[in-house]
mmCIF file of C-alpha atoms and ligand atoms in Angstrom:
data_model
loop_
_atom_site.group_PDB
_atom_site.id
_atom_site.type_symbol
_atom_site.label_atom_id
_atom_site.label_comp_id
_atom_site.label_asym_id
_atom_site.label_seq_id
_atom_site.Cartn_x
_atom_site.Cartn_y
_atom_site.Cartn_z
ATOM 1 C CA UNK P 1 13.638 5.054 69.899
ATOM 2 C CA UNK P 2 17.395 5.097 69.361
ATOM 3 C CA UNK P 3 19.770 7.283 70.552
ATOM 4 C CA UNK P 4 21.448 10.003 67.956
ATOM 5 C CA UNK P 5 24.725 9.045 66.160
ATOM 6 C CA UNK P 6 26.673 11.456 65.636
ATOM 7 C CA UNK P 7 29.696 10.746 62.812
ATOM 8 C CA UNK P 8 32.915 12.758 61.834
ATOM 9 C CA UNK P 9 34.141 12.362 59.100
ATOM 10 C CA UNK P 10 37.464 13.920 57.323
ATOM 11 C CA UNK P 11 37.490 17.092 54.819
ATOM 12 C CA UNK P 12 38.855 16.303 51.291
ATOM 13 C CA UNK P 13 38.444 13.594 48.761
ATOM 14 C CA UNK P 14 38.819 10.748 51.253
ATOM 15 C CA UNK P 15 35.782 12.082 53.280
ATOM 16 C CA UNK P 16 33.816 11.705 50.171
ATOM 17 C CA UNK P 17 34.321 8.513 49.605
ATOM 18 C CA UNK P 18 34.085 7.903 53.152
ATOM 19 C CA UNK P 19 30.452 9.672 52.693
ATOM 20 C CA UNK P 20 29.141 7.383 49.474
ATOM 21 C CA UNK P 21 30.088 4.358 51.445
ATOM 22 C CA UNK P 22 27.539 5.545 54.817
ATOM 23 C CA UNK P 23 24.624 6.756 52.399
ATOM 24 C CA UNK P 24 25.039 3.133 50.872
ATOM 25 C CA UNK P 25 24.479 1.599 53.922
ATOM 26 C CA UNK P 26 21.316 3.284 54.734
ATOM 27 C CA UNK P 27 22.621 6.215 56.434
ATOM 28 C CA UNK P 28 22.211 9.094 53.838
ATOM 29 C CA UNK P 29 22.151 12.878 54.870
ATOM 30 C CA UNK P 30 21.702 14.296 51.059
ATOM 31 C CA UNK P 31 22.157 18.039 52.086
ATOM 32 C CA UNK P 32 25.677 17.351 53.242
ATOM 33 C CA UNK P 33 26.778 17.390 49.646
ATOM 34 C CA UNK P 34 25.156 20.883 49.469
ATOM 35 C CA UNK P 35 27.424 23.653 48.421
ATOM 36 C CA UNK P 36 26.573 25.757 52.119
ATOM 37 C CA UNK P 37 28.701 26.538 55.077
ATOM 38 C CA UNK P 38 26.820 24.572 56.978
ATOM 39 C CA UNK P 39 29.273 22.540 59.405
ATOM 40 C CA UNK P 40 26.661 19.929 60.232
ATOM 41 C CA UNK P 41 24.151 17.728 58.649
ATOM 42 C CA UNK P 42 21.194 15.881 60.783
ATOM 43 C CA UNK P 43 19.111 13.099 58.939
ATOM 44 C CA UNK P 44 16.442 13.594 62.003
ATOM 45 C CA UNK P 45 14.517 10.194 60.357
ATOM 46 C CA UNK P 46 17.752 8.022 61.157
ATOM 47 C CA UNK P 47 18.774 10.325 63.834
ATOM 48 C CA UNK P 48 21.970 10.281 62.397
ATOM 49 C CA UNK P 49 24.386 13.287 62.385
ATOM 50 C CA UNK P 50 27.317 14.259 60.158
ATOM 51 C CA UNK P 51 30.182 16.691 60.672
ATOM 52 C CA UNK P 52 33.619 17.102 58.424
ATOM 53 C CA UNK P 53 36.878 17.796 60.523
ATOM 54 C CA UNK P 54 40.445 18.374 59.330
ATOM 55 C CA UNK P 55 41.460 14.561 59.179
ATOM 56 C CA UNK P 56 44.152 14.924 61.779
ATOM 57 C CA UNK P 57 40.886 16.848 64.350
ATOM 58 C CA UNK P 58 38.659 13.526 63.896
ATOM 59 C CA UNK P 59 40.241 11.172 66.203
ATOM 60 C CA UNK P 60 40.175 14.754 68.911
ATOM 61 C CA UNK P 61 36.497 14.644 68.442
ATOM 62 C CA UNK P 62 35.739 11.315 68.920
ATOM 63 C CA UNK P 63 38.495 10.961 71.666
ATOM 64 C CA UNK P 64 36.581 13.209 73.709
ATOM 65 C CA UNK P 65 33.301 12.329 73.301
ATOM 66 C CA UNK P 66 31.812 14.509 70.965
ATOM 67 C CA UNK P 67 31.570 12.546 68.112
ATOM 68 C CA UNK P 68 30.610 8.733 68.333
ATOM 69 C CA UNK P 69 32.011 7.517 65.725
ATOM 70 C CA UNK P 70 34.598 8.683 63.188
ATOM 71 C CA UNK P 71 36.671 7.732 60.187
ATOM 72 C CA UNK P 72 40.436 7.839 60.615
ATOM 73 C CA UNK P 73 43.627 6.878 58.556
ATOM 74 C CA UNK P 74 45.607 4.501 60.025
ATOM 75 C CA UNK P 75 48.778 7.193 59.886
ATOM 76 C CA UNK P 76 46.799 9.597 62.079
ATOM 77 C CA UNK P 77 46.238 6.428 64.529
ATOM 78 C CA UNK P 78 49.682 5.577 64.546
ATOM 79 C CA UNK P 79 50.838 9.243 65.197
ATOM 80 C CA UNK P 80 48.804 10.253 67.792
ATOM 81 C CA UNK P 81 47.293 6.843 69.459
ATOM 82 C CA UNK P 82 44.153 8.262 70.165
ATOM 83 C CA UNK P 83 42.401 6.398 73.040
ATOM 84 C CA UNK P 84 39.690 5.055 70.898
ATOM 85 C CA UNK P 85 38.171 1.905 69.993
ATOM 86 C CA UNK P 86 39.350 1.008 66.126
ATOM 87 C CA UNK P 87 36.558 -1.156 64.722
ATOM 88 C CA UNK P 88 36.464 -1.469 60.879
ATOM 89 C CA UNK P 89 39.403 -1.272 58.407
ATOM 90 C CA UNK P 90 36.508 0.385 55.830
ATOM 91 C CA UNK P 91 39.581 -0.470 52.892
ATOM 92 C CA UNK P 92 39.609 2.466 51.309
ATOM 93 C CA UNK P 93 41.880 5.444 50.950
ATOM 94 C CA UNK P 94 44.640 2.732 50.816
ATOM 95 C CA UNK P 95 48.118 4.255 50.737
ATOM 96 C CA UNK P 96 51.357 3.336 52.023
ATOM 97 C CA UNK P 97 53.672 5.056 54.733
ATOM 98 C CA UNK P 98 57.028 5.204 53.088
ATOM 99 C CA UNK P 99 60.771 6.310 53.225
ATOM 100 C CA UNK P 100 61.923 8.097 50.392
ATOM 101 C CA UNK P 101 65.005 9.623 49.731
ATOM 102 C CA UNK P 102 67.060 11.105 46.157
ATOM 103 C CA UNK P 103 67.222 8.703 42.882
ATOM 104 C CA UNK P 104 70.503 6.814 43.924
ATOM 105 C CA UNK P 105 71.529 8.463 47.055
ATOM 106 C CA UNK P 106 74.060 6.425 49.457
ATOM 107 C CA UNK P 107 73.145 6.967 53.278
ATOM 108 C CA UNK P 108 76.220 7.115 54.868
ATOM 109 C CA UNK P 109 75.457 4.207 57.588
ATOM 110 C CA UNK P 110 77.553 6.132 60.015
ATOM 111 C CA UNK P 111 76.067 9.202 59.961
ATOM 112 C CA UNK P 112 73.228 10.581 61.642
ATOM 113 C CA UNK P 113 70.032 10.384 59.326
ATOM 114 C CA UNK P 114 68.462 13.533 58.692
ATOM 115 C CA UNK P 115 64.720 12.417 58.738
ATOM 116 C CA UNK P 116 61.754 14.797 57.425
ATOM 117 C CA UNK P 117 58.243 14.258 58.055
ATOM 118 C CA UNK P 118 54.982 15.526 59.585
ATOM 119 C CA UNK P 119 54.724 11.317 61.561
ATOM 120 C CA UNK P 120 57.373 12.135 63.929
ATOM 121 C CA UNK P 121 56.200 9.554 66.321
ATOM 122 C CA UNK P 122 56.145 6.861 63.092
ATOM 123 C CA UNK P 123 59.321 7.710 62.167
ATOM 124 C CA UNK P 124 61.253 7.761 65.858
ATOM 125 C CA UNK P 125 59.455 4.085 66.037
ATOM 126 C CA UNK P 126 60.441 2.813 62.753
ATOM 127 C CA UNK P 127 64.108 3.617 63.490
ATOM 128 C CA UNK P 128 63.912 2.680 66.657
ATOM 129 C CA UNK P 129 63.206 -0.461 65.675
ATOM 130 C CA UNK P 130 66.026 -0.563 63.064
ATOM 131 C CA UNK P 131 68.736 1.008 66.053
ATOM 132 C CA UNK P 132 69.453 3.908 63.901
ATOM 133 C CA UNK P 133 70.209 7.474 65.134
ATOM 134 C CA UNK P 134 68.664 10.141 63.427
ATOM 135 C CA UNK P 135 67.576 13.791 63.711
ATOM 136 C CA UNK P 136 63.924 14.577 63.420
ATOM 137 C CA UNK P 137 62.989 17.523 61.302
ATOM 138 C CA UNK P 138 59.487 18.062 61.812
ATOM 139 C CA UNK P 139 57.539 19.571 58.932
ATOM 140 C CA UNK P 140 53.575 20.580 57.932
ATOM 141 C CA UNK P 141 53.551 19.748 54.378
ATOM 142 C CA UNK P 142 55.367 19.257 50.806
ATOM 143 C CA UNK P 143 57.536 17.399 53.142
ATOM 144 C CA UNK P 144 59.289 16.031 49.774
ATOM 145 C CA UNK P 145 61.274 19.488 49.276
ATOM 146 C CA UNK P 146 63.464 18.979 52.227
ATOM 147 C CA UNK P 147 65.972 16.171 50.980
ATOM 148 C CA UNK P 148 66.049 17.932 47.254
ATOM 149 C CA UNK P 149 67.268 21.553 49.138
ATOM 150 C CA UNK P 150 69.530 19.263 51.719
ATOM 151 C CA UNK P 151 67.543 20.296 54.616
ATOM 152 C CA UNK P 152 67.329 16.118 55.150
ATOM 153 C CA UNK P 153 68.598 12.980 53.716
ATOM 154 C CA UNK P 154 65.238 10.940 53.630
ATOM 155 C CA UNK P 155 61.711 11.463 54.175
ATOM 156 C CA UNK P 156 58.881 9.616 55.887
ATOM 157 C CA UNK P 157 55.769 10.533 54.632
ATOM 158 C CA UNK P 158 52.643 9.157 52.553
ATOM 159 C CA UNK P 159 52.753 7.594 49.278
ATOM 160 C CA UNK P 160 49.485 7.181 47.203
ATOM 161 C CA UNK P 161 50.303 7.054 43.646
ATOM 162 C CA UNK P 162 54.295 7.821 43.845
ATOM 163 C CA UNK P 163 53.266 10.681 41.386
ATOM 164 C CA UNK P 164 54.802 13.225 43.951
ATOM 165 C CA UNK P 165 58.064 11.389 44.175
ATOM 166 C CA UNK P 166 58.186 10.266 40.908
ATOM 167 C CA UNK P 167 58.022 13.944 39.373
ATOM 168 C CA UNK P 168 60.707 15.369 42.288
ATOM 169 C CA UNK P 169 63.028 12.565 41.501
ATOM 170 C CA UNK P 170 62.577 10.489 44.721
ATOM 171 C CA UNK P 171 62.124 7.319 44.861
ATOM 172 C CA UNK P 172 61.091 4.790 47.800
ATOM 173 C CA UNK P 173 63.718 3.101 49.820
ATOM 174 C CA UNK P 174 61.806 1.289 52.736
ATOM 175 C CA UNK P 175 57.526 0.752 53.157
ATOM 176 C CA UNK P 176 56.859 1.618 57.402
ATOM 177 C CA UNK P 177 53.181 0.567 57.015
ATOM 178 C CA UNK P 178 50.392 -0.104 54.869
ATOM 179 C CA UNK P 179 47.616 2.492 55.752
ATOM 180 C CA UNK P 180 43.912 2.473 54.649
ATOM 181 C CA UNK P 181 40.592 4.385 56.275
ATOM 182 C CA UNK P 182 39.579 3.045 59.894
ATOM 183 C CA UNK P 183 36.336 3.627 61.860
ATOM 184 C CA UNK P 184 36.781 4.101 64.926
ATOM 185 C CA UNK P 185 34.514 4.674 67.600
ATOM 186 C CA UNK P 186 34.495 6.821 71.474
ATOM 187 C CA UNK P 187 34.906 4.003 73.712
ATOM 188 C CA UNK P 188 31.641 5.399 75.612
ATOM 189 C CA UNK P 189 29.512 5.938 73.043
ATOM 190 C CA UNK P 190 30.365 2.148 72.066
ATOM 191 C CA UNK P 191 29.320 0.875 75.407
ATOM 192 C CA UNK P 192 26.317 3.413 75.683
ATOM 193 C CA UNK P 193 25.470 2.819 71.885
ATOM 194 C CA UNK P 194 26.148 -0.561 71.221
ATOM 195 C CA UNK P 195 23.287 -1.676 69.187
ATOM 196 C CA UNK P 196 23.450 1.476 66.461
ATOM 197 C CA UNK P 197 27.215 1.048 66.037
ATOM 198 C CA UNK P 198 27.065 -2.635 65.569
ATOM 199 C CA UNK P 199 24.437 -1.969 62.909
ATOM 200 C CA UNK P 200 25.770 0.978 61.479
ATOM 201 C CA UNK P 201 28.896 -1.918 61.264
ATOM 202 C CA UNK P 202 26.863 -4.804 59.919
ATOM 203 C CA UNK P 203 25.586 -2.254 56.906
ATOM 204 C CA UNK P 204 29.434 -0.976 56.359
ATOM 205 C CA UNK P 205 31.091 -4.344 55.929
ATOM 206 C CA UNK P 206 28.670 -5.912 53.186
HETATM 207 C C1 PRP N 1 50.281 13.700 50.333
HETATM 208 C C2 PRP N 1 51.660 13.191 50.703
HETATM 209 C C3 PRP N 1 52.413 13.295 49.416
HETATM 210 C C4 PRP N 1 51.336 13.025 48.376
HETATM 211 C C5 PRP N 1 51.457 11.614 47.896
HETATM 212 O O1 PRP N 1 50.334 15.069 50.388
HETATM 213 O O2 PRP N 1 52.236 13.971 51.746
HETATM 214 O O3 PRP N 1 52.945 14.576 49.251
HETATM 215 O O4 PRP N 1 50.072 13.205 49.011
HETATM 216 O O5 PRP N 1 50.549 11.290 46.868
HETATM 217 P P1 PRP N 1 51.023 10.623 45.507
HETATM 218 O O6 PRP N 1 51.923 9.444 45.826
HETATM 219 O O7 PRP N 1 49.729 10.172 44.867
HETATM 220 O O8 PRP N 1 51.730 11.643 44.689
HETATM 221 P P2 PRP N 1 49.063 16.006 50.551
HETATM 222 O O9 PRP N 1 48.476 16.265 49.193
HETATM 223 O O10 PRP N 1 48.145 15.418 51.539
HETATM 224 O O11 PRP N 1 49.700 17.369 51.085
HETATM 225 P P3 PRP N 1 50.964 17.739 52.005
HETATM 226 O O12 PRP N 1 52.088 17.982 51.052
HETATM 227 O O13 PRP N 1 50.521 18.959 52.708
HETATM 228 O O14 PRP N 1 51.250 16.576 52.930
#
C-alpha cells in the first residue's frame, strides 16, 4: 500500500487554484473547501493529506520534512533558496517581479538608489548584477507607498495586473523575473516516495 503524501499548499486565491488543479488530477480532499478551522484535510482512500500555510511558511515545511510536497512561487524560491527539489513549473499564478518607480522620474545615475521591497535578496542580486549601489529598505507590504512619500526612489516588488501601480501612478521601469507557481518537493520524501510523486507529477502536467 503506498505511503501517505502529505501536500502544502499556500493560503489565498493562488492556493485555490493550486487546489482545483490536484482534485483534477485525481487527488481530491472535498472537505478542504469546508468553511471549518480545520488546518488539515486527509483523503484516507488516496492517503493523501492537505494543509494551507502562509505562502512564504510552505517552502519551511517542506524544507524540513514535514510536508512532501508543496506549491511555491518562484519569488519565494528566489528569496529564500530553500534546499528543495523544484519539480513542476504548474504555470499558474503567473506574475512578474518588477522595478517600479514614479510616472517620469529621472534616477540620478550617481546617486545611491533607494530600493524598497519585501525580496531583499532579489533585489541585492539584480543590482548586483547591474554594479549599482543602492540602499535596501526592507518592507512587509504595500511596498508601493514608499517611493510616493520619498522613503525610496524605486521599488522591487510583484506585478500581476499593474492595477496597483497603475492607480498610485507608478509605472514599471525594469522586469527582474518572470514568476509563476512551482511544486516542489523535500528532497527525502522524493527519494523515499518516488513512485507517488512521479504520479502525482504525471496527473499534474496533462
Ligand atoms: C501584491 C504586490 C502588489 C500587488 C500587485 O500585493 O505586492 O502590491 O499584489 O498586483 P496587481 O499588479 O494586480 O495590482 P499583495 O496583495 O500580495 O499584498 P502586499 O501589499 O502585502 O504585498
Amino acid at each position: 500500500m503506498a505511503e501517505w503524501l502529505t501536500v502544502a499548499l499556500p493560503k489565498g486565491r493562488l492556493g485555490e487554484k493550486v487546489y482545483a488543479r490536484f482534485a483534477e488530477a485525481g487527488y481530491p480532499c472535498p472537505e478542504i473547501l469546508s468553511d471549518t478551522r480545520q488546518l488539515i484535510f486527509e483523503n484516507p482512500e488516496l492517503k493523501v493529506r492537505y494543509f494551507w500555510a502562509k505562502p512564504s511558511d510552505v517552502s519551511i515545511y517542506v524544507e524540513q520534512g514535514a510536508a512532501d510536497i508543496g506549491v511555491a512561487g518562484k519569488d519565494i524560491l528566489m528569496e529564500y533558496r530553500p534546499d528543495v527539489y523544484e519539480l513542476l513549473d504548474l504555470k499558474t499564478g503567473k506574475c512578474r517581479m518588477a522595478v517600479a518607480a514614479p510616472e517620469g522620474a529621472w534616477l540620478d545615475p550617481e546617486r545611491t538608489l533607494r530600493v524598497a521591497t519585501k525580496f531583499t535578496r532579489i533585489a541585492k542580486d539584480y543590482y548586483a548584477g547591474l554594479g549599482r549601489d543602492i540602499e535596501i529598505i526592507h518592507l512587509n507590504g504595500s511596498i508601493e507607498i514608499a517611493p510616493l512619500l520619498r522613503l525610496s526612489d524605486v521599488i522591487v516588488d510583484i506585478v500581476e495586473t499593474g492595477t496597483t501601480l497603475r492607480e498610485n501612478h507608478l509605472e514599471v521601469i525594469d522586469t527582474v523575473a518572470h514568476l509563476s507557481a512551482r511544486l516542489i518537493a523535500n528532497k527525502a520524501s522524493y527519494a523515499f516516495k518516488r513512485e507517488r510523486i512521479a504520479a502525482l507529477m504525471t496527473a499534474l502536467e496533462v
